[in-house]
mmCIF file of C-alpha atoms and ligand atoms in Angstrom:
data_model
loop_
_atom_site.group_PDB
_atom_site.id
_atom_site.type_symbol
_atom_site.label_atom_id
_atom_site.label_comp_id
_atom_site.label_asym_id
_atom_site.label_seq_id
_atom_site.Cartn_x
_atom_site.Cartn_y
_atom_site.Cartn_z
ATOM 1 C CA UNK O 17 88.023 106.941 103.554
ATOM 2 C CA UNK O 18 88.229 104.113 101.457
ATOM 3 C CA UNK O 19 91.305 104.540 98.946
ATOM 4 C CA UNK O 20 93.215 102.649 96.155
ATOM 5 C CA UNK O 21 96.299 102.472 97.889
ATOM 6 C CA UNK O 22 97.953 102.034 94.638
ATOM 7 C CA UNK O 23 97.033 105.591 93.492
ATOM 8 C CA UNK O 24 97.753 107.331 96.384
ATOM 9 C CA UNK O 25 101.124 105.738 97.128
ATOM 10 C CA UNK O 26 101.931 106.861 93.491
ATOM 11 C CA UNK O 27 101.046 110.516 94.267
ATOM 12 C CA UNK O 28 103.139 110.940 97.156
ATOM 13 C CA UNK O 29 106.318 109.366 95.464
ATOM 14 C CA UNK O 30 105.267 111.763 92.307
ATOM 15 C CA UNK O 31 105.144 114.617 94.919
ATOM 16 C CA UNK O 32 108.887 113.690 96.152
ATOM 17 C CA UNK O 33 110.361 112.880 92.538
ATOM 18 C CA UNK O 34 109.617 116.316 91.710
ATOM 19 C CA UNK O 35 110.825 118.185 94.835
ATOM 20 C CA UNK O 36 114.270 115.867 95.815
ATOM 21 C CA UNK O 37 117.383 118.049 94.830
ATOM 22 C CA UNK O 38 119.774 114.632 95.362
ATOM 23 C CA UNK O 39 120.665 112.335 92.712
ATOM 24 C CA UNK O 40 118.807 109.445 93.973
ATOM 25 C CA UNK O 41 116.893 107.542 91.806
ATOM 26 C CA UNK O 42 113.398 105.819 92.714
ATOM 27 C CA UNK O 43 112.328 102.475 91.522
ATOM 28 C CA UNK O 44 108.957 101.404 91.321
ATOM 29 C CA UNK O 45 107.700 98.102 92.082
ATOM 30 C CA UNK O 46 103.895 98.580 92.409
ATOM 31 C CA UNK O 47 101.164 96.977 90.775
ATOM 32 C CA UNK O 48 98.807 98.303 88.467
ATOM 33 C CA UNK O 49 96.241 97.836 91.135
ATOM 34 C CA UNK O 50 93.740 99.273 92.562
ATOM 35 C CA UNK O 51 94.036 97.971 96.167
ATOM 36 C CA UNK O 52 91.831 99.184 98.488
ATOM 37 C CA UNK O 53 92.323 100.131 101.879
ATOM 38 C CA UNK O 54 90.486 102.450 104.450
ATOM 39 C CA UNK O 55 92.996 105.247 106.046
ATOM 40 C CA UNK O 56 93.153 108.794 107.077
ATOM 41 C CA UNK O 57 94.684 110.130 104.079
ATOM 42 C CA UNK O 58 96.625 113.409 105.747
ATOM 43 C CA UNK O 59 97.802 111.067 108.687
ATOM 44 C CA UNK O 60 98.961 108.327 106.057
ATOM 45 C CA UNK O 61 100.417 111.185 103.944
ATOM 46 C CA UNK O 62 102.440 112.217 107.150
ATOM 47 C CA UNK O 63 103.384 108.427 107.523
ATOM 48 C CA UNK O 64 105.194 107.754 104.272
ATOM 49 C CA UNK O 65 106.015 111.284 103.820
ATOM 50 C CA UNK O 66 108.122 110.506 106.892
ATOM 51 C CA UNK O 67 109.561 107.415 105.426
ATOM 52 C CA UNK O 68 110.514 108.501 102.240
ATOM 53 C CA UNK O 69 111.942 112.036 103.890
ATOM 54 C CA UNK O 70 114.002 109.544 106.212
ATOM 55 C CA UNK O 71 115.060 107.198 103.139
ATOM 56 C CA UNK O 72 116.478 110.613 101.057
ATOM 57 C CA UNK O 73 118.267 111.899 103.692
ATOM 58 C CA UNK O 74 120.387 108.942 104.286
ATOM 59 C CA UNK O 75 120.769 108.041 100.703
ATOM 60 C CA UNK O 76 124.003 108.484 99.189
ATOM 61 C CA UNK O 77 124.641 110.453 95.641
ATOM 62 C CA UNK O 78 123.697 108.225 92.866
ATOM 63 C CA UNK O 79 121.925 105.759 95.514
ATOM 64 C CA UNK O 80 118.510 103.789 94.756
ATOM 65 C CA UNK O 81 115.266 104.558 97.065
ATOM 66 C CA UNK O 82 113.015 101.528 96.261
ATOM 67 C CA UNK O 83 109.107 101.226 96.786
ATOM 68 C CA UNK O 84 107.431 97.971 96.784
ATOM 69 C CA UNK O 85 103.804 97.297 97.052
ATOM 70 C CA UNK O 86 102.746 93.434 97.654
ATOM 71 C CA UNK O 87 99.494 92.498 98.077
ATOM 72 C CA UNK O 88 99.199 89.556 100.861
ATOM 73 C CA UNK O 89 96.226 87.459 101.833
ATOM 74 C CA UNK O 90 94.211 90.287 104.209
ATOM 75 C CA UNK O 91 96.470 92.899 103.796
ATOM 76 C CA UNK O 92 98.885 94.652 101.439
ATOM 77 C CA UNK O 93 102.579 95.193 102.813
ATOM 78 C CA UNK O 94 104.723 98.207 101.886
ATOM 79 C CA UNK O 95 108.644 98.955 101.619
ATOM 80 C CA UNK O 96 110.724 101.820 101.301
ATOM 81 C CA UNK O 97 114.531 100.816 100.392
ATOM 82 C CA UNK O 98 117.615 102.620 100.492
ATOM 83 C CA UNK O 99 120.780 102.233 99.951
ATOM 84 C CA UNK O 100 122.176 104.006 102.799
ATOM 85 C CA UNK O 101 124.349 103.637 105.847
ATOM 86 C CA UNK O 102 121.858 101.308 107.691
ATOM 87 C CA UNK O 103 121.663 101.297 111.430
ATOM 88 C CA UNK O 104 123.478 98.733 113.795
ATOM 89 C CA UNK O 105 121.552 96.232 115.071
ATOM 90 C CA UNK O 106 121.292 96.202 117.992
ATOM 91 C CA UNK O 107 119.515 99.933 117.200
ATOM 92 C CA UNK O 108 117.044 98.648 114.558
ATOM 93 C CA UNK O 109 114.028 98.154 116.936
ATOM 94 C CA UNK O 110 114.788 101.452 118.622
ATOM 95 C CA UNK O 111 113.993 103.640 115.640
ATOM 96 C CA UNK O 112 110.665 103.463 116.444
ATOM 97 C CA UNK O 113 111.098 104.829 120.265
ATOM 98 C CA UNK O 114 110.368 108.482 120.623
ATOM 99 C CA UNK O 115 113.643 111.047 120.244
ATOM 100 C CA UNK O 116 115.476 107.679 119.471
ATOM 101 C CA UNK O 117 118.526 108.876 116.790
ATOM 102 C CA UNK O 118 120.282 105.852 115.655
ATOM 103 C CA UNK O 119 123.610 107.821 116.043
ATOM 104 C CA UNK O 120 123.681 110.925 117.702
ATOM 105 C CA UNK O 121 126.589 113.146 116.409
ATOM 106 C CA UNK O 122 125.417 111.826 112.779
ATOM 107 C CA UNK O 123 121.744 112.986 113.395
ATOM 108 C CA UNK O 124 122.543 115.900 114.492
ATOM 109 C CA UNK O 125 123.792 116.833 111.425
ATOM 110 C CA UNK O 126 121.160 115.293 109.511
ATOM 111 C CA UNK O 127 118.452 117.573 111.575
ATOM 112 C CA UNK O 128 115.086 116.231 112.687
ATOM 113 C CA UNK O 129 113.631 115.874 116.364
ATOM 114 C CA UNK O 130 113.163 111.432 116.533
ATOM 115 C CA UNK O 131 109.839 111.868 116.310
ATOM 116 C CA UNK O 132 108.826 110.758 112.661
ATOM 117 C CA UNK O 133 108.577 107.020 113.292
ATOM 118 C CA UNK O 134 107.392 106.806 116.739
ATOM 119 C CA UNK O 135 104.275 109.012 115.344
ATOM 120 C CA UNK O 136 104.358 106.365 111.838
ATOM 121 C CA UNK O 137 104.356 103.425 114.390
ATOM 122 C CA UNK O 138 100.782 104.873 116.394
ATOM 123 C CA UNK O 139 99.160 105.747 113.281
ATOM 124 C CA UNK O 140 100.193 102.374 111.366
ATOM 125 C CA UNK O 141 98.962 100.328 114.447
ATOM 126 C CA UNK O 142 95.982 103.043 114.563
ATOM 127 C CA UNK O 143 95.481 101.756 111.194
ATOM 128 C CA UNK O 144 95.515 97.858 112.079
ATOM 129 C CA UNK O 145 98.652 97.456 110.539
ATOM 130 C CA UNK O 146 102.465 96.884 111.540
ATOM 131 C CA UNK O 147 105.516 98.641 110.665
ATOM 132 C CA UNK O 148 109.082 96.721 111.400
ATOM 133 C CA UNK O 149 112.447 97.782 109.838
ATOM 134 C CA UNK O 150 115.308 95.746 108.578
ATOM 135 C CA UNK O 151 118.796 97.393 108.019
ATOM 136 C CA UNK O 152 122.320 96.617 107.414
ATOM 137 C CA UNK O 153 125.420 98.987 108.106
ATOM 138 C CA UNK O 154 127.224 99.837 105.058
ATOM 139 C CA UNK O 155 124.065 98.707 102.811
ATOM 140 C CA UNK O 156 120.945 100.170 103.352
ATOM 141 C CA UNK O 157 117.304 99.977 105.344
ATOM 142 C CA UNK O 158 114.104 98.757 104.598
ATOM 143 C CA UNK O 159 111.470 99.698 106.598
ATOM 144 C CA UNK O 160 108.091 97.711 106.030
ATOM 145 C CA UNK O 161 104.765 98.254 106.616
ATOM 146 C CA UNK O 162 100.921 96.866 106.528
ATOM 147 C CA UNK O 163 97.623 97.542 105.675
ATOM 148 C CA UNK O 164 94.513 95.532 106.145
ATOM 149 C CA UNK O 165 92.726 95.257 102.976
ATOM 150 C CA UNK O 166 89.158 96.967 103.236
ATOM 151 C CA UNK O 167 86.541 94.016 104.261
ATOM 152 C CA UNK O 168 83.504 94.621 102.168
ATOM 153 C CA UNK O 169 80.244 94.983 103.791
ATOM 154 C CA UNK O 170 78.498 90.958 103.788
ATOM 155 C CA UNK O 171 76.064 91.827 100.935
ATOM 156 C CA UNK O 172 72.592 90.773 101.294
ATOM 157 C CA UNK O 173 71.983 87.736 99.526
ATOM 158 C CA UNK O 174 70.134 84.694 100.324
HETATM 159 P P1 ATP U 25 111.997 113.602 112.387
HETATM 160 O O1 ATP U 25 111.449 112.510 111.520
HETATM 161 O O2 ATP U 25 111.198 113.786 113.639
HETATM 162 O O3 ATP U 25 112.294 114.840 111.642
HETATM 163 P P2 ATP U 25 114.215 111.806 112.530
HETATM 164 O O4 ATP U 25 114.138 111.587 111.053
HETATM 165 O O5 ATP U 25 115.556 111.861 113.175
HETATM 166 O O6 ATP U 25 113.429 113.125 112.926
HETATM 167 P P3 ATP U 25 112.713 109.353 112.798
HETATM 168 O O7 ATP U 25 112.141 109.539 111.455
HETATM 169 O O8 ATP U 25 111.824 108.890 113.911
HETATM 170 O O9 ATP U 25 113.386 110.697 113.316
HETATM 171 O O10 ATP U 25 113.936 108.355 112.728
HETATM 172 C C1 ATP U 25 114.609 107.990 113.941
HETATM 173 C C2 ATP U 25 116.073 107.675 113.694
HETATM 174 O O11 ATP U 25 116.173 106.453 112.980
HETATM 175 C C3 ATP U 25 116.790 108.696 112.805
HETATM 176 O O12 ATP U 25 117.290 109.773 113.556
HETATM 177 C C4 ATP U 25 117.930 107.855 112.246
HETATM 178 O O13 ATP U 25 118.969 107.748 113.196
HETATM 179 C C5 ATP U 25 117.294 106.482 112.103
HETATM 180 N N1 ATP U 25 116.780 106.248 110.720
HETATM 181 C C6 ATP U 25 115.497 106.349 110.306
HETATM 182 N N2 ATP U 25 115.370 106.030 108.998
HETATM 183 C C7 ATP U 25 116.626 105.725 108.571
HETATM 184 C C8 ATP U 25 117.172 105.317 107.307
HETATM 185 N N3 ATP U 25 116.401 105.173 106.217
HETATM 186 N N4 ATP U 25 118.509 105.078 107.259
HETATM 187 C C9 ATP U 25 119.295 105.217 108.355
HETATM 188 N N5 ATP U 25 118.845 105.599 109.571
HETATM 189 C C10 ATP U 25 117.531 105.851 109.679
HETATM 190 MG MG1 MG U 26 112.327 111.273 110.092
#
């Protein structure tokens, strides 16, 4: 389907404002939009659903999640913030390996199988788009992501 990102973005952070039980507060950077984009809403809802889930569970009391939309030459690019632990280094690219944990007596704890970002990484690149993190022990992660703006149809004028 063809979708204004902007609007459906907002939903699912509306969704998660409502449910969250921590004291973490969301910040908004989005534009008033619309940007469009064509994705498979329920496996794009399962994609940032994922991200956001993963951003809330490491967030500290009284921590900041972020969400930034930025519309970029063909595409639009995406971040989720916290203000977490982060994850060393040398473990940032690993995240997105199947049944990776980043630290396994802390995940355990945390609960979840290390499958949410392996599965965001296929459907993002299913998607044409490209999903990288950035992180920093002691101060938080970012993980990014793209989306090819929707290429209109050539019309038919001469
Ligand atoms: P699942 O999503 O399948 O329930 P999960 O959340 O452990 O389980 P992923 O979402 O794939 O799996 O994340 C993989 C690992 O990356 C996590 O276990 C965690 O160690 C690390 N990680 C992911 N997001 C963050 C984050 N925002 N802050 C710190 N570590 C993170
Ligand atoms: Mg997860």
């Amino acid at each position: 389907d063809i979708v204004d990102f902007v609007k459906f973005f907002h939903r699912i952070i509306d969704r998660f404002e409502l449910m969250k039980s921590k004291d973490v507060q969301f910040i908004r950077q989005i534009p008033p939009g619309p940007l469009y984009t064509e994705l498979d809403m329920d496996k794009m809802t399962q994609v940032i659903d994922n991200i956001i889930s993963n951003a809330l569970k490491y967030s500290p009391d009284g921590g900041n999640v972020r969400f930034t939309v930025l519309p970029e030459d063909d595409h639009i690019k995406i971040a989720v913030s916290d203000e977490g632990m982060g994850i060393p280094e040398a473990n940032v690219k690993r995240i997105f390996e199947r049944f990776y944990r980043a630290d396994k007596a802390r995940s355990r704890a945390m609960g979840g199988t290390g499958l949410g970002l392996a599965i965001a990484k296929e459907m993002i690149q299913a998607h044409g788009g490209h999903i990288w993190a950035e992180s920093e022990e002691g101060k938080g992660t970012t993980i990014f992501f793209t989306l090819p703006f929707e290429v209109e149809e050539a019309g038919e004028w001469d």
